[in-house]
């Protein structure tokens, strides 16, 4: 029964979600724009709450740390941001990757050498588009991290409080993790709902509620 359920329910669902997300250019644009909207929701608005120079500096920092597919190798700062839980945790992509793993997407076609050769280009394209989807999300998360870090640094300096780089990193990372959708913060029950025959990307609306509450709470 499980094999029938996976083959006729979950597999088509996984393929549909794959087509709607990482394989869709329109969705890539929407992913980048919506990720930027979360920075705005957190009060990071160039020209209003932050200076244009600070915004440009944060965007440059994000670009330098960003892992663009095929363009650069992992760098020290990105690894540090990964350790802090700031990057590589896109919610929709997390649901999709788990669902593809549930149904062993691609593995069932590897029974012959000829079919393995046919699947290899598709696997490479899928990996590249997934990496781009992650990079689009990471750009704004790194930018938000840099701007939150700068805001706290200025506040500490204004009131003559002592601080360390490690403290600034941890506090900025906590704000990003709690105020921007993060797949690592989704509880196991919500994640498991991906295996139901209805509903797509269930973790994302759950994260909207969580982060929305946290943003309002921080504003107060």
mmCIF file of C-alpha atoms in Angstrom, residues 74-219:
data_model
loop_
_atom_site.group_PDB
_atom_site.id
_atom_site.type_symbol
_atom_site.label_atom_id
_atom_site.label_comp_id
_atom_site.label_asym_id
_atom_site.label_seq_id
_atom_site.Cartn_x
_atom_site.Cartn_y
_atom_site.Cartn_z
ATOM 1 C CA UNK A 74 32.419 27.985 -0.148
ATOM 2 C CA UNK A 75 33.993 30.793 1.849
ATOM 3 C CA UNK A 76 34.677 31.239 5.534
ATOM 4 C CA UNK A 77 31.931 33.787 6.141
ATOM 5 C CA UNK A 78 29.258 31.641 4.507
ATOM 6 C CA UNK A 79 30.308 28.661 6.620
ATOM 7 C CA UNK A 80 30.017 30.841 9.716
ATOM 8 C CA UNK A 81 26.541 32.012 8.690
ATOM 9 C CA UNK A 82 25.619 28.378 8.056
ATOM 10 C CA UNK A 83 26.763 27.491 11.575
ATOM 11 C CA UNK A 84 24.674 30.341 12.995
ATOM 12 C CA UNK A 85 21.602 29.058 11.118
ATOM 13 C CA UNK A 86 21.195 32.161 8.955
ATOM 14 C CA UNK A 87 21.474 30.596 5.479
ATOM 15 C CA UNK A 88 20.522 27.515 3.460
ATOM 16 C CA UNK A 89 17.109 27.042 5.073
ATOM 17 C CA UNK A 90 14.517 28.093 2.480
ATOM 18 C CA UNK A 91 11.132 26.828 3.677
ATOM 19 C CA UNK A 92 9.506 25.910 0.357
ATOM 20 C CA UNK A 93 12.687 24.246 -0.888
ATOM 21 C CA UNK A 94 13.020 22.345 2.382
ATOM 22 C CA UNK A 95 9.533 20.872 1.982
ATOM 23 C CA UNK A 96 10.218 19.997 -1.645
ATOM 24 C CA UNK A 97 13.573 18.324 -0.974
ATOM 25 C CA UNK A 98 12.087 16.232 1.837
ATOM 26 C CA UNK A 99 9.190 15.160 -0.368
ATOM 27 C CA UNK A 100 11.522 14.230 -3.239
ATOM 28 C CA UNK A 101 13.559 12.192 -0.782
ATOM 29 C CA UNK A 102 10.391 10.492 0.511
ATOM 30 C CA UNK A 103 9.598 9.156 -2.961
ATOM 31 C CA UNK A 104 13.243 8.504 -3.957
ATOM 32 C CA UNK A 105 12.875 10.889 -6.885
ATOM 33 C CA UNK A 106 15.161 9.855 -9.744
ATOM 34 C CA UNK A 107 16.452 6.692 -8.082
ATOM 35 C CA UNK A 108 13.745 4.479 -9.553
ATOM 36 C CA UNK A 109 15.004 5.269 -13.052
ATOM 37 C CA UNK A 110 18.564 4.195 -12.395
ATOM 38 C CA UNK A 111 18.090 0.486 -13.082
ATOM 39 C CA UNK A 112 19.965 0.522 -16.391
ATOM 40 C CA UNK A 113 23.014 2.337 -17.658
ATOM 41 C CA UNK A 114 21.030 3.956 -20.477
ATOM 42 C CA UNK A 115 18.409 5.365 -18.120
ATOM 43 C CA UNK A 116 21.076 6.575 -15.719
ATOM 44 C CA UNK A 117 22.594 8.523 -18.598
ATOM 45 C CA UNK A 118 19.221 10.063 -19.423
ATOM 46 C CA UNK A 119 18.588 11.085 -15.808
ATOM 47 C CA UNK A 120 22.040 12.625 -15.233
ATOM 48 C CA UNK A 121 21.388 15.910 -17.138
ATOM 49 C CA UNK A 122 18.033 16.291 -15.338
ATOM 50 C CA UNK A 123 19.702 15.771 -11.963
ATOM 51 C CA UNK A 124 22.338 18.405 -12.761
ATOM 52 C CA UNK A 125 19.683 20.905 -13.883
ATOM 53 C CA UNK A 126 17.623 20.210 -10.760
ATOM 54 C CA UNK A 127 20.660 20.713 -8.518
ATOM 55 C CA UNK A 128 21.599 24.003 -10.243
ATOM 56 C CA UNK A 129 18.078 25.418 -9.964
ATOM 57 C CA UNK A 130 17.852 24.360 -6.308
ATOM 58 C CA UNK A 131 21.144 26.123 -5.582
ATOM 59 C CA UNK A 132 19.870 29.271 -7.301
ATOM 60 C CA UNK A 133 16.636 29.117 -5.312
ATOM 61 C CA UNK A 134 18.693 28.921 -2.118
ATOM 62 C CA UNK A 135 20.976 31.779 -3.215
ATOM 63 C CA UNK A 136 17.989 34.051 -3.889
ATOM 64 C CA UNK A 137 16.754 33.458 -0.357
ATOM 65 C CA UNK A 138 20.230 33.675 1.191
ATOM 66 C CA UNK A 139 20.959 37.071 -0.373
ATOM 67 C CA UNK A 140 18.241 38.776 1.648
ATOM 68 C CA UNK A 141 18.916 36.775 4.794
ATOM 69 C CA UNK A 142 22.601 37.749 4.739
ATOM 70 C CA UNK A 143 21.648 41.364 4.002
ATOM 71 C CA UNK A 144 19.183 41.362 6.909
ATOM 72 C CA UNK A 145 21.785 39.791 9.164
ATOM 73 C CA UNK A 146 24.335 42.484 8.259
ATOM 74 C CA UNK A 147 21.847 45.323 8.803
ATOM 75 C CA UNK A 148 20.527 43.940 12.112
ATOM 76 C CA UNK A 149 24.106 43.506 13.269
ATOM 77 C CA UNK A 150 24.897 47.107 12.340
ATOM 78 C CA UNK A 151 21.783 48.426 14.108
ATOM 79 C CA UNK A 152 22.731 46.651 17.327
ATOM 80 C CA UNK A 153 26.331 47.805 17.090
ATOM 81 C CA UNK A 154 25.222 51.437 16.766
ATOM 82 C CA UNK A 155 22.831 51.030 19.708
ATOM 83 C CA UNK A 156 25.539 49.537 21.931
ATOM 84 C CA UNK A 157 27.952 52.324 20.991
ATOM 85 C CA UNK A 158 25.317 55.003 21.564
ATOM 86 C CA UNK A 159 24.703 53.893 25.145
ATOM 87 C CA UNK A 160 28.328 53.041 25.891
ATOM 88 C CA UNK A 161 27.686 49.311 26.297
ATOM 89 C CA UNK A 162 30.395 46.711 25.776
ATOM 90 C CA UNK A 163 30.017 44.111 23.058
ATOM 91 C CA UNK A 164 31.968 41.571 21.051
ATOM 92 C CA UNK A 165 31.750 40.514 17.408
ATOM 93 C CA UNK A 166 30.524 37.115 18.575
ATOM 94 C CA UNK A 167 27.696 38.718 20.565
ATOM 95 C CA UNK A 168 26.603 40.820 17.580
ATOM 96 C CA UNK A 169 26.676 37.765 15.312
ATOM 97 C CA UNK A 170 24.560 35.671 17.681
ATOM 98 C CA UNK A 171 21.964 38.386 18.312
ATOM 99 C CA UNK A 172 21.646 39.264 14.622
ATOM 100 C CA UNK A 173 21.375 35.567 13.726
ATOM 101 C CA UNK A 174 18.612 35.061 16.292
ATOM 102 C CA UNK A 175 16.592 37.928 14.811
ATOM 103 C CA UNK A 176 16.940 36.530 11.283
ATOM 104 C CA UNK A 177 16.034 32.992 12.397
ATOM 105 C CA UNK A 178 13.009 34.144 14.381
ATOM 106 C CA UNK A 179 11.693 36.878 12.080
ATOM 107 C CA UNK A 180 12.280 35.379 8.614
ATOM 108 C CA UNK A 181 10.852 31.987 7.514
ATOM 109 C CA UNK A 182 13.348 29.258 8.297
ATOM 110 C CA UNK A 183 12.846 25.556 7.560
ATOM 111 C CA UNK A 184 15.088 24.560 10.463
ATOM 112 C CA UNK A 185 12.604 26.186 12.857
ATOM 113 C CA UNK A 186 9.586 24.191 11.609
ATOM 114 C CA UNK A 187 8.489 21.479 14.032
ATOM 115 C CA UNK A 188 8.412 17.845 12.988
ATOM 116 C CA UNK A 189 4.611 17.532 12.939
ATOM 117 C CA UNK A 190 4.246 20.354 10.406
ATOM 118 C CA UNK A 191 7.045 18.935 8.250
ATOM 119 C CA UNK A 192 5.374 15.514 8.181
ATOM 120 C CA UNK A 193 2.182 17.031 6.731
ATOM 121 C CA UNK A 194 3.991 17.188 3.372
ATOM 122 C CA UNK A 195 3.108 13.493 2.946
ATOM 123 C CA UNK A 196 -0.623 14.186 2.860
ATOM 124 C CA UNK A 197 -2.263 14.053 -0.600
ATOM 125 C CA UNK A 198 -3.556 17.630 -0.288
ATOM 126 C CA UNK A 199 -1.858 20.910 0.524
ATOM 127 C CA UNK A 200 1.417 22.231 -0.866
ATOM 128 C CA UNK A 201 4.385 23.632 1.055
ATOM 129 C CA UNK A 202 2.608 23.422 4.406
ATOM 130 C CA UNK A 203 5.679 24.629 6.295
ATOM 131 C CA UNK A 204 5.583 28.057 4.670
ATOM 132 C CA UNK A 205 2.217 29.269 6.058
ATOM 133 C CA UNK A 206 3.234 27.886 9.457
ATOM 134 C CA UNK A 207 6.377 30.005 9.299
ATOM 135 C CA UNK A 208 4.376 33.066 8.242
ATOM 136 C CA UNK A 209 2.370 32.800 11.464
ATOM 137 C CA UNK A 210 5.456 32.218 13.602
ATOM 138 C CA UNK A 211 7.554 35.007 12.116
ATOM 139 C CA UNK A 212 4.607 37.413 11.950
ATOM 140 C CA UNK A 213 4.047 36.994 15.681
ATOM 141 C CA UNK A 214 7.773 37.437 16.378
ATOM 142 C CA UNK A 215 7.970 40.612 14.259
ATOM 143 C CA UNK A 216 5.007 42.138 16.119
ATOM 144 C CA UNK A 217 6.456 41.055 19.448
ATOM 145 C CA UNK A 218 9.815 42.661 18.664
ATOM 146 C CA UNK A 219 8.126 45.847 17.488
#
